[in-house]
XYZ file of C-alpha atoms in Angstrom:
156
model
C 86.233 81.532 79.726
C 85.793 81.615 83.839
C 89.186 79.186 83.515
C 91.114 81.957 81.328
C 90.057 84.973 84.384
C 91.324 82.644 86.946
C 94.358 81.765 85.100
C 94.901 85.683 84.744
C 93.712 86.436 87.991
C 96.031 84.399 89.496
C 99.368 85.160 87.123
C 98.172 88.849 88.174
C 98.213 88.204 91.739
C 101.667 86.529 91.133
C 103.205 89.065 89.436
C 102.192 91.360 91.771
C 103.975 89.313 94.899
C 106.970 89.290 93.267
C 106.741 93.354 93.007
C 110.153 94.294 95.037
C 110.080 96.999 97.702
C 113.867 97.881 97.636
C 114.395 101.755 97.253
C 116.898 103.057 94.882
C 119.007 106.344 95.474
C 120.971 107.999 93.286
C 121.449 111.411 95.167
C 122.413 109.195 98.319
C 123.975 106.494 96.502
C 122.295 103.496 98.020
C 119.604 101.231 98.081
C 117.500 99.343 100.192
C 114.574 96.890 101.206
C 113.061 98.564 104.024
C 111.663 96.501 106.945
C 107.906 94.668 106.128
C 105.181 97.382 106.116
C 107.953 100.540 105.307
C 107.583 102.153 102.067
C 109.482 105.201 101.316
C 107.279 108.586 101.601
C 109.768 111.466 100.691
C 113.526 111.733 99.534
C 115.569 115.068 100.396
C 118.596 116.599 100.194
C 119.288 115.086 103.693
C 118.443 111.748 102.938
C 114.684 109.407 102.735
C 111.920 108.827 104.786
C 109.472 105.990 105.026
C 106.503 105.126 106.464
C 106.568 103.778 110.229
C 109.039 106.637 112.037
C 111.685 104.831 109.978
C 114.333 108.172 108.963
C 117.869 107.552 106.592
C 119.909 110.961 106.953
C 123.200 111.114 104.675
C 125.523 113.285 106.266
C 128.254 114.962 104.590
C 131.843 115.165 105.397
C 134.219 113.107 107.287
C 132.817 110.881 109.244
C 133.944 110.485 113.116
C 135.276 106.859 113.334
C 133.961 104.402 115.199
C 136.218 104.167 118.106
C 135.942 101.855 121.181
C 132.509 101.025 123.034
C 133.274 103.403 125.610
C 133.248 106.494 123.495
C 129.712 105.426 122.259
C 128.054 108.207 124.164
C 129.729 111.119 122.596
C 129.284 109.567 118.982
C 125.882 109.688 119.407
C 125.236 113.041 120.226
C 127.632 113.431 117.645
C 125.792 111.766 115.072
C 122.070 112.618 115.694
C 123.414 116.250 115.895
C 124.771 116.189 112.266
C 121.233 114.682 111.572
C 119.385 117.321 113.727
C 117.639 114.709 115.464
C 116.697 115.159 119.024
C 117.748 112.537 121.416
C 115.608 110.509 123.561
C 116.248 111.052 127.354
C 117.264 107.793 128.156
C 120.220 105.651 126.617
C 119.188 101.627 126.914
C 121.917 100.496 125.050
C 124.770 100.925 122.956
C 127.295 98.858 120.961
C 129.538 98.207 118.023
C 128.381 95.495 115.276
C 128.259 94.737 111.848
C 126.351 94.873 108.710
C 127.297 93.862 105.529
C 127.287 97.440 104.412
C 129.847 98.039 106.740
C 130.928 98.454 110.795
C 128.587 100.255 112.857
C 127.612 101.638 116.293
C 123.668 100.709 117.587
C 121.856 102.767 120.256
C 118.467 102.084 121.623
C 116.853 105.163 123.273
C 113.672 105.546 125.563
C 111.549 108.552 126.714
C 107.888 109.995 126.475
C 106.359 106.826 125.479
C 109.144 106.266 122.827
C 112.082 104.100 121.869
C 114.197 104.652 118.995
C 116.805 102.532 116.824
C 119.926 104.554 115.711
C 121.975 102.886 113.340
C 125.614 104.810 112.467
C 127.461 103.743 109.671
C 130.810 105.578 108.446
C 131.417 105.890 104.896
C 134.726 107.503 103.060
C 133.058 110.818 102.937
C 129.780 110.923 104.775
C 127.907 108.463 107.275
C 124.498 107.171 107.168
C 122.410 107.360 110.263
C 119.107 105.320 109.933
C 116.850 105.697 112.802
C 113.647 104.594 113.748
C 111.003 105.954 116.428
C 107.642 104.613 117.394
C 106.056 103.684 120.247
C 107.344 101.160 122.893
C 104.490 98.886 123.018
C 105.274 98.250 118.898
C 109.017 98.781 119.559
C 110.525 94.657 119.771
C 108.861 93.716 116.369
C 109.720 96.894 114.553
C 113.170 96.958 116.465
C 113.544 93.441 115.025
C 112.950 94.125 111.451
C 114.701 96.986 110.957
C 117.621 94.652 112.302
C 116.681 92.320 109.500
C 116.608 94.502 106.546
C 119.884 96.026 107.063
C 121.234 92.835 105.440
C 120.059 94.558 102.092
C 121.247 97.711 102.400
C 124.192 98.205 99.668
C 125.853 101.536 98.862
C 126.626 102.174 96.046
């Protein structure tokens, strides 16, 4: 009988493992594994937010293109404006990538204690801006896996 509990135990403990954390959106038309230790706490007309200063805003309308590095500056404020998101004082970088959602323009921000992660990514009508904002002594590992899950992000 002990055996059988392990046995179930264990195949519980196993299912439960394989439970998946990706988020779903119909309204927003997406979905998403969040980076390690993000769960999703609210979706909104605007977009979903998680756990861990981690924000996804899903802006309607045309989007601005991308443009050339140099014009990175302006599409920020751009950007973060359509979200209503307030800046951080100090730009520490800025550049164009990809993810396999798409092409994209990254901005790391610092002030007050803070960095933030802005990701921009254009879509035929609307762009997604997913941001993130905690602390700088936390910021590299966070920084890193927010990096990492945007490999999962499809829309849809």
């Amino acid at each position: 009988m002990i055996r059988g509990l392990r046995v179930a135990v264990a195949l519980a403990l196993a299912l439960a493992g394989c439970k998946s954390d990706e988020v779903k959106s119909a309204a927003h038309q997406l979905s998403w594994k969040p980076p390690r230790g993000v769960s999703l706490s609210a979706e909104h007309p605007g977009g979903l937010s998680f756990t861990g200063g981690v924000e996804l805003y899903s802006i309607a309308g045309a989007p601005v293109p991308l443009g050339e590095e140099g014009q990175l500056d302006t599409l920020l404020l751009t950007a973060l404006g359509g979200a209503k998101v307030e800046p951080l004082p100090k730009r520490i970088s800025g550049r164009l990538g990809d993810i396999p959602a798409g092409k994209v323009a990254r901005w790391v921000l610092a002030g007050n204690g803070q960095r933030a992660l802005h990701y921009y990514l254009p879509l035929k009508d609307r762009y997604l801006l997913i941001s993130m904002t905690t602390g700088e002594a936390a910021f590299g590992a966070k920084e890193s896996q927010l990096d990492l899950s945007l490999s999962s992000l499809k829309i849809e």
